[in-house]
Coordinates of N, CA, C and O in Angstrom, one line a residue:
M1 N 51.7 -55.7 10.4 CA 51.6 -55.3 8.9 C 51.8 -53.8 8.8 O 51.1 -53.1 9.8
L2 N 52.6 -53.2 8.0 CA 52.7 -51.8 7.8 C 51.8 -51.2 6.7 O 51.4 -52.1 5.8
A3 N 51.3 -50.1 6.8 CA 50.3 -49.5 5.7 C 51.0 -48.1 5.6 O 51.8 -47.4 6.4
I4 N 50.4 -47.5 4.4 CA 50.9 -46.0 4.1 C 49.6 -45.2 3.8 O 48.9 -45.8 3.0
H5 N 49.5 -44.0 4.4 CA 48.5 -43.3 4.0 C 49.3 -42.0 3.3 O 50.2 -41.5 3.7
W6 N 48.5 -41.6 2.2 CA 48.8 -40.3 1.5 C 48.1 -39.2 1.7 O 46.9 -39.2 1.8
A7 N 48.8 -38.1 2.0 CA 48.1 -36.8 2.2 C 48.9 -35.6 1.6 O 50.1 -35.8 1.6
P8 N 48.2 -34.5 1.3 CA 49.0 -33.4 0.8 C 50.1 -32.9 1.7 O 49.9 -32.8 3.0
V9 N 51.3 -32.4 1.1 CA 52.3 -32.1 2.0 C 51.8 -31.0 3.0 O 52.5 -31.0 4.2
K10 N 51.0 -30.2 2.7 CA 50.6 -28.8 3.6 C 49.9 -29.5 4.8 O 50.0 -28.6 5.9
H11 N 49.4 -30.8 4.8 CA 48.8 -31.4 5.9 C 49.8 -32.0 7.0 O 49.3 -32.6 8.0
S12 N 51.1 -32.2 6.5 CA 52.1 -32.9 7.2 C 52.3 -32.8 8.6 O 52.2 -33.5 9.5
K13 N 52.4 -31.1 8.9 CA 52.5 -31.0 10.3 C 51.3 -31.1 11.0 O 51.7 -31.7 12.4
N14 N 50.3 -30.9 10.6 CA 49.0 -31.2 11.4 C 49.0 -32.8 11.5 O 48.6 -33.2 12.9
I15 N 49.2 -33.7 10.7 CA 49.3 -35.1 10.8 C 50.3 -35.5 11.9 O 50.1 -36.4 12.7
L16 N 51.4 -35.1 11.9 CA 52.5 -35.3 12.8 C 52.3 -35.0 14.1 O 52.6 -35.6 15.0
N17 N 51.4 -33.9 14.4 CA 51.1 -33.3 15.6 C 49.7 -34.2 16.2 O 49.6 -34.5 17.3
N18 N 48.7 -34.4 15.3 CA 47.5 -34.7 15.6 C 47.0 -36.1 15.3 O 46.0 -36.7 15.6
G19 N 48.0 -36.7 14.3 CA 47.6 -38.1 13.8 C 46.7 -38.0 12.4 O 46.5 -36.9 11.9
I20 N 46.5 -39.2 11.9 CA 45.7 -39.1 10.7 C 44.3 -39.4 11.1 O 43.7 -40.4 11.7
R21 N 43.4 -38.3 10.8 CA 41.9 -38.4 11.2 C 41.2 -39.1 10.0 O 41.4 -38.8 8.9
K22 N 40.3 -39.8 10.6 CA 39.4 -40.6 9.5 C 38.2 -39.6 8.9 O 37.7 -38.6 9.8
N23 N 37.9 -39.8 7.7 CA 36.8 -39.1 7.0 C 35.6 -39.8 7.4 O 35.6 -40.8 8.3
R24 N 34.4 -39.5 6.8 CA 33.1 -40.2 7.2 C 33.2 -41.7 7.0 O 32.6 -42.5 7.5
N25 N 34.0 -42.2 5.9 CA 34.2 -43.6 5.7 C 35.3 -44.3 6.5 O 35.6 -45.5 6.7
G26 N 36.4 -43.5 7.0 CA 37.6 -44.1 7.5 C 38.9 -43.4 7.2 O 38.8 -42.4 6.4
V27 N 39.9 -44.1 7.4 CA 41.4 -43.6 6.9 C 41.7 -44.7 5.8 O 41.7 -45.8 5.9
Y28 N 41.9 -44.0 4.6 CA 42.3 -44.7 3.5 C 43.8 -45.0 3.4 O 44.6 -44.1 3.8
C29 N 44.3 -46.2 3.3 CA 45.6 -46.5 3.2 C 45.9 -47.7 2.3 O 45.0 -48.2 1.6
F30 N 47.3 -48.1 2.1 CA 47.7 -49.2 1.2 C 48.6 -49.9 2.0 O 49.5 -49.4 2.8
P31 N 48.8 -51.2 1.8 CA 49.8 -52.2 2.6 C 50.9 -51.9 2.0 O 51.3 -51.7 0.8
L32 N 52.0 -51.6 2.9 CA 53.4 -51.4 2.4 C 54.2 -52.5 1.9 O 54.0 -53.7 2.5
T33 N 54.6 -52.5 0.7 CA 55.0 -53.7 -0.1 C 56.6 -53.9 0.1 O 57.2 -54.9 -0.3
G34 N 57.2 -52.7 0.1 CA 58.7 -52.6 -0.1 C 59.1 -52.5 -1.5 O 60.3 -52.2 -1.9
H35 N 58.2 -52.5 -2.4 CA 58.4 -51.9 -3.7 C 58.2 -50.4 -4.1 O 57.1 -50.0 -3.9
Q36 N 59.1 -49.7 -4.2 CA 59.0 -48.3 -4.3 C 57.9 -47.7 -5.3 O 57.1 -47.1 -5.0
S37 N 57.9 -48.4 -6.3 CA 56.9 -47.9 -7.4 C 55.5 -48.3 -7.1 O 54.6 -47.4 -7.2
L38 N 55.4 -49.3 -6.4 CA 54.2 -49.7 -5.9 C 53.6 -48.9 -4.7 O 52.3 -48.6 -4.5
D39 N 54.5 -48.9 -3.9 CA 54.1 -48.1 -2.6 C 53.6 -46.6 -2.7 O 52.9 -46.0 -2.2
K40 N 54.4 -46.1 -3.9 CA 54.1 -44.8 -4.3 C 53.0 -44.6 -5.4 O 52.6 -43.6 -5.9
W41 N 52.3 -45.7 -5.7 CA 51.3 -45.8 -6.8 C 50.1 -44.9 -6.5 O 49.8 -44.1 -7.4
W42 N 49.8 -44.9 -5.2 CA 48.6 -44.0 -4.8 C 48.9 -42.6 -4.8 O 48.1 -41.9 -5.1
M43 N 50.3 -42.1 -4.5 CA 50.6 -40.8 -4.6 C 50.4 -40.3 -6.0 O 50.0 -39.2 -6.5
K44 N 50.9 -41.1 -7.0 CA 51.0 -40.9 -8.5 C 49.5 -40.7 -9.0 O 49.3 -39.8 -9.7
E45 N 48.7 -41.6 -8.6 CA 47.2 -41.6 -9.0 C 46.4 -40.5 -8.5 O 45.7 -39.8 -9.1
L46 N 46.8 -40.1 -7.2 CA 46.1 -38.8 -6.7 C 46.7 -37.6 -7.5 O 45.7 -36.5 -7.8
K47 N 47.9 -37.4 -7.7 CA 48.4 -36.3 -8.5 C 47.7 -36.4 -9.8 O 47.4 -35.3 -10.6
R48 N 47.6 -37.5 -10.6 CA 46.9 -37.5 -12.0 C 45.5 -37.3 -11.8 O 45.1 -36.5 -12.8
S49 N 44.7 -37.9 -11.0 CA 43.4 -37.8 -11.0 C 42.9 -36.5 -10.6 O 41.9 -35.9 -11.1
R50 N 43.6 -35.8 -9.7 CA 43.1 -34.4 -8.9 C 43.6 -33.3 -9.8 O 42.9 -32.3 -9.6
R51 N 44.7 -33.4 -10.5 CA 45.3 -32.5 -11.2 C 45.3 -31.0 -10.5 O 45.0 -30.1 -11.3
D52 N 45.5 -30.9 -9.2 CA 45.6 -29.8 -8.6 C 46.9 -29.2 -8.2 O 47.0 -28.3 -7.4
G53 N 47.8 -30.0 -8.6 CA 49.3 -29.5 -8.5 C 49.9 -29.8 -7.1 O 51.0 -29.5 -6.9
K54 N 49.0 -30.5 -6.2 CA 49.5 -30.8 -4.9 C 50.5 -31.9 -4.9 O 50.4 -32.7 -5.7
K55 N 51.6 -31.9 -3.8 CA 52.5 -32.9 -3.7 C 52.0 -33.5 -2.4 O 51.2 -33.0 -1.6
Y56 N 52.2 -35.1 -2.2 CA 51.9 -35.7 -1.3 C 52.9 -36.5 -0.5 O 53.9 -37.0 -1.2
N57 N 52.8 -36.5 0.9 CA 53.6 -37.1 1.7 C 53.1 -38.5 2.0 O 51.7 -38.5 2.3
G58 N 53.7 -39.6 2.2 CA 53.2 -40.8 2.7 C 53.6 -41.2 4.1 O 54.6 -40.7 4.7
F59 N 52.5 -41.4 4.9 CA 52.9 -41.8 6.3 C 52.6 -43.1 6.7 O 51.6 -43.8 6.5
I60 N 53.9 -43.7 7.0 CA 53.9 -45.1 7.3 C 53.4 -45.5 8.8 O 54.1 -44.8 9.8
F61 N 52.5 -46.3 9.1 CA 52.1 -46.8 10.6 C 51.9 -48.3 10.5 O 51.7 -48.8 9.3
R62 N 51.9 -48.9 11.5 CA 51.6 -50.3 11.8 C 50.0 -50.5 12.1 O 49.7 -49.7 13.0
L63 N 49.5 -51.2 11.4 CA 48.1 -51.7 11.7 C 48.1 -52.2 12.9 O 48.9 -53.2 13.3
E64 N 46.8 -52.1 13.6 CA 46.6 -52.7 14.9 C 45.1 -53.3 14.7 O 44.2 -52.7 14.0
E65 N 44.7 -54.1 15.6 CA 43.4 -54.8 15.7 C 42.4 -53.7 16.0 O 41.3 -53.9 15.5
N66 N 42.8 -52.7 16.8 CA 41.6 -51.7 17.1 C 41.5 -50.8 16.0 O 40.5 -49.9 16.0
D67 N 42.2 -50.7 15.0 CA 41.9 -50.3 13.7 C 40.7 -50.5 12.9 O 40.0 -50.0 11.9
L68 N 40.3 -51.9 13.2 CA 39.3 -52.5 12.3 C 38.0 -52.3 13.2 O 37.9 -51.9 14.1
P69 N 37.0 -52.7 12.1 CA 36.8 -53.4 11.1 C 37.4 -52.5 9.8 O 37.4 -51.3 9.8
A70 N 37.6 -53.3 8.7 CA 38.2 -52.6 7.6 C 37.7 -53.0 6.2 O 37.0 -54.2 6.2
Y71 N 38.0 -52.4 5.2 CA 37.6 -52.9 4.0 C 38.8 -53.1 3.2 O 40.0 -52.2 3.4
F72 N 39.0 -54.1 2.5 CA 40.3 -54.4 1.4 C 39.6 -54.6 0.2 O 38.8 -55.6 0.1
G73 N 40.3 -53.9 -0.8 CA 39.7 -54.2 -2.3 C 40.0 -53.3 -3.1 O 40.6 -52.3 -2.9
H74 N 39.4 -53.4 -4.2 CA 39.5 -52.3 -5.4 C 38.9 -51.1 -5.0 O 37.9 -51.1 -4.2
F75 N 39.4 -49.8 -5.5 CA 38.8 -48.5 -4.9 C 37.5 -48.3 -5.6 O 36.8 -47.6 -4.9
I76 N 37.1 -48.8 -6.7 CA 35.8 -48.7 -7.3 C 34.7 -49.3 -6.5 O 34.7 -50.4 -6.0
G77 N 33.9 -48.5 -6.0 CA 32.9 -48.8 -5.1 C 33.2 -48.6 -3.6 O 32.3 -48.7 -2.7
A78 N 34.4 -48.1 -3.5 CA 34.7 -47.7 -2.1 C 35.6 -46.4 -2.0 O 36.5 -46.3 -1.4
T79 N 34.9 -45.4 -2.7 CA 35.6 -44.1 -2.5 C 34.9 -43.3 -1.4 O 34.1 -43.8 -0.8
T80 N 35.4 -42.0 -1.3 CA 35.0 -41.1 -0.1 C 33.5 -40.8 -0.3 O 33.0 -40.4 0.6
R81 N 32.9 -40.9 -1.5 CA 31.6 -40.5 -1.8 C 30.5 -41.5 -1.5 O 29.5 -41.2 -1.5
E82 N 30.9 -42.8 -1.3 CA 30.3 -44.0 -1.3 C 30.2 -44.5 0.1 O 31.2 -44.5 0.8
Q83 N 29.0 -45.1 0.5 CA 29.1 -46.0 1.6 C 29.2 -47.4 1.4 O 28.8 -47.8 0.4
F84 N 30.0 -48.2 2.2 CA 30.3 -49.6 1.8 C 30.7 -50.2 3.1 O 31.0 -49.6 4.2
D85 N 30.4 -51.5 3.1 CA 30.8 -52.4 4.2 C 32.1 -52.5 4.4 O 33.1 -52.5 3.6
K86 N 32.7 -52.8 5.7 CA 33.8 -53.2 6.3 C 34.0 -54.5 7.0 O 33.9 -54.5 8.1
P87 N 33.9 -55.6 6.1 CA 33.8 -57.0 6.8 C 35.0 -57.5 7.4 O 34.9 -58.6 8.0
I88 N 36.1 -57.0 7.4 CA 37.4 -57.6 7.8 C 37.5 -57.1 9.2 O 37.6 -56.1 9.6
D89 N 37.5 -58.1 10.2 CA 37.5 -57.7 11.4 C 38.8 -58.0 12.3 O 38.9 -57.9 13.6
T90 N 39.8 -58.6 11.7 CA 41.0 -59.0 12.2 C 42.3 -58.8 11.3 O 41.9 -59.0 10.2
L91 N 43.2 -58.6 11.8 CA 44.4 -58.5 10.9 C 44.8 -59.8 10.4 O 45.2 -59.7 9.1
K92 N 44.5 -60.9 10.9 CA 44.7 -62.2 10.3 C 44.1 -62.3 9.0 O 44.4 -62.7 7.9
K93 N 42.7 -61.7 9.0 CA 41.8 -62.1 8.0 C 42.2 -60.9 6.9 O 42.1 -61.4 5.7
L94 N 42.7 -60.0 7.2 CA 43.2 -58.7 6.3 C 44.3 -59.5 5.6 O 44.5 -59.5 4.4
G95 N 45.2 -60.1 6.2 CA 46.3 -60.7 5.8 C 46.0 -61.9 4.6 O 46.5 -62.1 3.7
E96 N 45.0 -62.6 5.1 CA 44.2 -63.7 4.2 C 43.7 -63.0 2.9 O 43.8 -63.5 1.9
E97 N 43.1 -62.0 3.1 CA 42.5 -61.2 1.9 C 43.5 -60.9 1.1 O 43.2 -60.8 -0.2
I98 N 44.6 -60.1 1.5 CA 45.7 -59.7 0.6 C 46.3 -60.8 -0.1 O 46.6 -61.0 -1.5
Q99 N 46.5 -62.1 0.6 CA 47.2 -63.3 0.2 C 46.2 -63.9 -1.1 O 46.9 -64.2 -2.0
E100 N 44.9 -64.0 -0.8 CA 44.0 -64.4 -1.6 C 43.9 -63.6 -3.0 O 44.0 -64.2 -3.9
T101 N 44.2 -62.4 -2.8 CA 44.2 -61.5 -4.2 C 45.4 -61.9 -5.0 O 45.3 -61.7 -6.1
I102 N 46.6 -62.1 -4.4 CA 47.7 -62.5 -5.0 C 47.7 -64.0 -5.7 O 48.0 -63.9 -7.0
I103 N 47.2 -64.7 -5.0 CA 46.9 -66.2 -5.5 C 45.9 -66.1 -6.7 O 46.1 -66.7 -7.7
W104 N 45.0 -65.2 -6.6 CA 44.0 -65.2 -7.6 C 44.7 -64.6 -8.9 O 44.5 -65.1 -9.9
R105 N 45.5 -63.5 -8.6 CA 46.2 -62.9 -10.0 C 47.1 -64.1 -10.5 O 47.3 -64.1 -11.7
I106 N 47.9 -64.9 -9.6 CA 48.8 -65.9 -10.0 C 47.9 -66.9 -11.1 O 48.2 -67.3 -12.1
G107 N 46.6 -67.2 -10.5 CA 45.8 -68.1 -11.3 C 45.3 -67.5 -12.7 O 45.3 -68.1 -13.7
E108 N 44.8 -66.2 -12.6 CA 44.5 -65.5 -13.7 C 45.6 -65.4 -14.7 O 45.3 -65.7 -15.9
R109 N 46.9 -65.3 -14.3 CA 47.9 -65.2 -15.2 C 48.2 -66.6 -15.8 O 48.5 -66.7 -16.9
L110 N 48.0 -67.7 -15.0 CA 48.2 -68.8 -15.5 C 47.0 -69.4 -16.6 O 47.2 -70.0 -17.6
L111 N 45.9 -69.1 -16.3 CA 44.7 -69.3 -17.1 C 44.6 -68.4 -18.3 O 43.8 -68.9 -19.4
G112 N 45.1 -67.3 -18.3 CA 44.8 -66.3 -19.4 C 44.1 -65.2 -18.9 O 43.1 -65.4 -18.5
Y113 N 44.6 -64.0 -19.2 CA 44.0 -62.7 -18.7 C 42.8 -62.6 -19.7 O 42.7 -62.9 -20.9
G114 N 41.8 -62.1 -19.2 CA 40.7 -61.7 -19.9 C 39.8 -62.9 -20.2 O 38.7 -62.8 -20.8
M115 N 40.0 -64.1 -19.8 CA 39.3 -65.3 -19.8 C 38.0 -65.0 -19.0 O 38.0 -64.6 -17.9
R116 N 36.9 -65.5 -19.5 CA 35.6 -65.4 -18.7 C 35.5 -66.9 -17.8 O 34.8 -67.6 -18.1
L117 N 36.0 -66.8 -16.7 CA 36.1 -67.9 -15.6 C 35.6 -67.3 -14.4 O 35.7 -66.2 -14.2
R118 N 35.1 -68.3 -13.6 CA 34.6 -67.9 -12.3 C 35.7 -67.7 -11.4 O 36.9 -68.3 -11.5
N119 N 35.4 -66.9 -10.4 CA 36.6 -66.6 -9.5 C 37.1 -67.7 -8.7 O 38.2 -67.8 -8.6
E120 N 36.2 -68.7 -8.4 CA 36.6 -69.6 -7.6 C 37.6 -70.4 -8.5 O 38.6 -71.2 -7.9
D121 N 37.4 -70.9 -9.8 CA 38.2 -71.7 -10.5 C 39.7 -70.8 -10.8 O 40.6 -71.5 -10.9
I122 N 39.6 -69.6 -10.9 CA 40.9 -68.8 -11.0 C 41.8 -69.1 -9.8 O 43.1 -69.3 -9.6
L123 N 40.9 -69.0 -8.6 CA 41.7 -69.1 -7.3 C 42.3 -70.4 -7.1 O 43.3 -70.8 -6.7
R124 N 41.4 -71.4 -7.5 CA 41.8 -72.8 -7.4 C 43.2 -73.1 -8.3 O 44.0 -73.7 -7.9
A125 N 43.1 -72.5 -9.4 CA 44.3 -72.7 -10.4 C 45.5 -72.1 -9.7 O 46.7 -72.6 -9.8
G126 N 45.3 -70.9 -9.0 CA 46.5 -70.3 -8.4 C 46.9 -71.1 -7.3 O 48.4 -71.2 -7.0
K127 N 46.1 -71.5 -6.5 CA 46.5 -72.5 -5.4 C 47.2 -73.8 -5.8 O 48.2 -74.1 -5.2
E128 N 46.6 -74.5 -6.8 CA 47.1 -75.5 -7.3 C 48.7 -75.3 -7.9 O 49.5 -76.3 -7.6
E129 N 48.8 -74.3 -8.6 CA 50.1 -73.9 -9.1 C 51.0 -73.7 -7.9 O 52.2 -74.1 -8.1
I130 N 50.5 -73.1 -6.8 CA 51.7 -72.8 -5.7 C 51.9 -74.1 -5.0 O 52.9 -74.4 -4.6
R131 N 50.9 -75.1 -5.1 CA 51.3 -76.3 -4.4 C 52.3 -77.2 -5.2 O 53.2 -77.8 -4.7
K132 N 52.2 -76.9 -6.5 CA 53.2 -77.5 -7.4 C 54.6 -76.9 -7.3 O 55.6 -77.6 -7.4
R133 N 54.5 -75.6 -7.2 CA 55.8 -74.8 -7.1 C 55.7 -73.8 -5.9 O 55.4 -72.8 -6.0
P134 N 56.0 -74.3 -4.7 CA 56.0 -73.5 -3.6 C 56.7 -72.2 -3.6 O 56.3 -71.2 -3.1
E135 N 57.8 -72.2 -4.4 CA 58.7 -71.1 -4.4 C 57.9 -69.9 -5.2 O 58.3 -68.7 -5.2
L136 N 57.0 -70.2 -6.1 CA 56.3 -69.2 -6.9 C 55.7 -68.1 -6.2 O 55.8 -66.9 -6.5
Y137 N 55.0 -68.4 -4.9 CA 54.5 -67.1 -4.2 C 55.7 -66.1 -3.7 O 55.4 -65.0 -4.0
Q138 N 56.8 -66.7 -3.2 CA 57.8 -65.7 -3.0 C 58.4 -65.0 -4.3 O 58.9 -63.8 -4.1
E139 N 58.5 -65.7 -5.4 CA 58.9 -65.1 -6.6 C 58.1 -64.0 -7.1 O 58.4 -62.9 -7.3
V140 N 56.6 -64.1 -6.8 CA 55.7 -63.2 -7.1 C 55.9 -62.0 -6.3 O 55.8 -60.8 -6.7
L141 N 56.1 -62.2 -4.9 CA 56.2 -61.1 -4.1 C 57.5 -60.2 -4.3 O 57.5 -59.0 -4.1
S142 N 58.5 -60.8 -4.9 CA 59.6 -60.1 -5.3 C 59.7 -59.5 -6.7 O 60.5 -58.9 -7.1
D143 N 58.6 -59.7 -7.4 CA 58.5 -59.3 -8.7 C 57.6 -57.9 -8.8 O 56.3 -57.9 -8.6
A144 N 58.4 -56.7 -8.9 CA 58.0 -55.3 -8.6 C 56.7 -55.2 -9.6 O 55.8 -54.7 -9.4
R145 N 56.9 -55.5 -10.9 CA 56.0 -55.1 -12.0 C 54.6 -56.0 -11.6 O 53.7 -55.5 -12.0
F146 N 54.8 -57.4 -11.5 CA 53.6 -58.1 -11.2 C 52.9 -57.8 -10.0 O 51.6 -57.9 -10.1
M147 N 53.6 -57.4 -9.0 CA 52.9 -56.9 -7.8 C 52.2 -55.6 -7.9 O 51.2 -55.4 -7.4
E148 N 52.7 -54.7 -8.7 CA 52.0 -53.5 -9.1 C 50.8 -53.9 -9.8 O 49.6 -53.3 -9.6
Y149 N 50.7 -54.9 -10.8 CA 49.6 -55.1 -11.6 C 48.6 -55.9 -10.6 O 47.4 -55.5 -10.6
I150 N 49.0 -56.6 -9.4 CA 48.1 -57.2 -8.8 C 47.4 -56.3 -7.8 O 46.3 -56.1 -7.5
L151 N 48.2 -55.2 -7.1 CA 47.7 -54.5 -6.0 C 47.5 -53.0 -6.4 O 47.1 -52.2 -5.4
E152 N 47.8 -52.5 -7.8 CA 48.0 -51.2 -7.9 C 46.7 -50.2 -7.7 O 47.0 -49.2 -7.0
D153 N 45.4 -50.6 -7.7 CA 44.3 -50.0 -7.4 C 43.5 -50.5 -6.2 O 42.3 -50.2 -6.1
Y154 N 44.2 -51.2 -5.4 CA 43.4 -51.8 -4.1 C 43.7 -50.9 -2.9 O 44.8 -50.1 -2.9
Q155 N 43.0 -50.9 -2.0 CA 43.2 -50.0 -0.7 C 42.8 -50.7 0.4 O 41.9 -51.5 0.3
I156 N 42.9 -50.2 1.5 CA 42.5 -50.7 2.8 C 41.8 -49.4 3.5 O 42.3 -48.2 3.3
V157 N 40.6 -49.5 3.9 CA 39.9 -48.6 4.6 C 39.7 -48.8 6.0 O 39.0 -49.9 6.2
L158 N 40.3 -48.2 6.8 CA 40.1 -48.5 8.3 C 39.0 -47.8 9.1 O 38.7 -46.7 8.5
S159 N 38.5 -48.1 10.0 CA 37.3 -47.5 10.8 C 37.9 -46.5 11.9 O 37.0 -45.7 12.2
Q160 N 39.1 -46.5 12.1 CA 39.5 -45.7 13.3 C 40.7 -44.7 12.8 O 41.4 -45.0 11.9
S161 N 40.8 -43.5 13.4 CA 42.0 -42.5 13.2 C 43.2 -43.1 13.6 O 43.3 -44.2 14.5
I162 N 44.2 -42.6 13.3 CA 45.7 -43.2 13.6 C 46.4 -42.2 14.3 O 46.5 -41.0 14.1
S163 N 46.7 -42.5 15.6 CA 47.4 -41.6 16.4 C 48.7 -41.0 15.9 O 49.4 -41.9 15.3
A164 N 49.3 -39.8 16.3 CA 50.4 -39.3 15.8 C 51.6 -40.3 16.2 O 52.6 -40.4 15.5
K165 N 51.5 -40.8 17.4 CA 52.6 -41.5 18.1 C 52.8 -42.8 17.3 O 53.9 -43.3 17.3
R166 N 51.9 -43.2 16.4 CA 51.9 -44.5 15.6 C 52.6 -44.2 14.3 O 53.1 -45.3 13.5
I167 N 53.0 -43.1 13.9 CA 53.5 -42.8 12.6 C 54.8 -43.1 12.7 O 55.6 -42.5 13.5
L168 N 55.4 -44.2 11.9 CA 56.8 -44.4 12.0 C 57.9 -43.8 11.1 O 59.0 -43.7 11.5
K169 N 57.2 -43.2 9.8 CA 58.1 -42.6 8.9 C 57.3 -41.7 7.9 O 56.2 -42.1 7.9
V170 N 58.0 -40.9 7.4 CA 57.2 -40.0 6.5 C 58.1 -40.1 5.2 O 59.2 -40.0 5.1
I171 N 57.4 -40.5 4.1 CA 57.8 -40.7 2.7 C 57.6 -39.4 2.1 O 56.4 -38.9 1.9
P172 N 58.8 -38.7 1.4 CA 58.5 -37.5 0.7 C 58.0 -37.9 -0.6 O 58.2 -38.8 -1.1
P173 N 57.3 -37.0 -1.4 CA 56.8 -37.0 -2.6 C 57.9 -37.5 -3.8 O 57.4 -38.0 -4.7
T174 N 59.2 -37.0 -3.5 CA 60.2 -37.1 -4.5 C 61.3 -37.5 -3.9 O 61.3 -37.7 -2.4
E175 N 62.6 -37.6 -4.5 CA 63.8 -37.7 -3.7 C 64.1 -36.6 -2.9 O 65.1 -36.6 -2.1
Q176 N 63.5 -35.4 -3.3 CA 63.8 -34.1 -2.6 C 63.2 -34.2 -1.2 O 62.2 -35.0 -1.0
F177 N 63.5 -33.3 -0.4 CA 62.8 -33.4 1.1 C 61.6 -32.5 1.0 O 61.5 -31.6 0.2
G178 N 60.7 -33.0 1.8 CA 59.3 -32.3 2.2 C 59.5 -31.0 2.8 O 60.6 -30.8 3.6
R179 N 58.6 -30.1 3.0 CA 58.6 -29.0 3.6 C 59.0 -29.1 5.2 O 59.9 -28.5 5.7
I180 N 58.6 -30.1 5.8 CA 58.8 -30.3 7.2 C 60.3 -30.7 7.5 O 61.2 -30.1 8.3
I181 N 60.8 -31.6 6.7 CA 62.3 -32.1 6.9 C 63.2 -30.8 6.4 O 64.1 -30.8 7.2
H182 N 62.9 -30.2 5.5 CA 63.4 -28.9 5.0 C 63.6 -27.9 6.2 O 64.5 -27.4 6.6
K183 N 62.4 -27.6 6.9 CA 62.4 -26.8 8.0 C 63.3 -27.3 9.2 O 64.0 -26.6 9.7
E184 N 63.2 -28.5 9.3 CA 63.8 -29.0 10.4 C 65.6 -28.7 10.1 O 66.2 -28.6 10.9
K185 N 65.9 -29.1 8.9 CA 67.2 -28.8 8.6 C 67.6 -27.4 8.8 O 68.8 -27.0 9.2
K186 N 66.8 -26.6 8.3 CA 67.2 -25.2 8.4 C 67.1 -24.6 9.9 O 68.0 -24.0 10.2
N187 N 66.4 -25.2 10.8 CA 66.4 -24.8 12.1 C 67.7 -25.4 12.7 O 68.3 -24.8 13.6
K188 N 68.1 -26.5 12.2 CA 69.3 -27.2 12.8 C 70.5 -26.4 12.3 O 71.3 -26.2 13.3
Y189 N 70.4 -25.9 11.3 CA 71.7 -25.2 10.7 C 71.8 -23.9 11.4 O 72.8 -23.4 11.9
I190 N 70.5 -23.1 11.9 CA 70.5 -21.8 12.5 C 71.0 -22.3 14.1 O 71.8 -21.3 14.4
E191 N 70.7 -23.4 14.5 CA 71.2 -23.5 16.0 C 72.6 -23.7 16.1 O 73.2 -23.4 17.2
E192 N 73.2 -24.2 15.0 CA 74.7 -24.7 15.1 C 75.5 -23.2 14.9 O 75.8 -22.4 15.4

């Protein structure tokens, strides 16, 4: 499973040299979905909520078992200021948690938003609908707007730092190049 961690552009060189260092709670990241609007949701939220004018780069890496235990869920109650449990101890369990969240939202959509129902009933309704229509789960995964509704404010918090060699790709904040990529292009131009 791939994940993305967002950090201010000015920290990019340090991250590419030294890796993603955990804070007191761990490394905050998001499962990479392949939907650009959803994958960049946290970058946009950080810019909106912090209002400090910073731009953010996304660092994509592959999750490994030794990154765990982890937390997966809504960011409320799992911010950098709070202490919280990390009950997920395997990548399989993390995948199941994400899948269950998606199925729960399918059940919620089926039964009606805002209805006061028990979580178990909503999850059961989602599972029953998928049993009736097996293609539904794949349809949901390819529906960018519904996936954004499902996962937009969810996060993964890992227990371990991520080494620099595990970073697979850097996503710039816009279609324009980030500072590091610009510097590399400039250096390449000078060498030619």
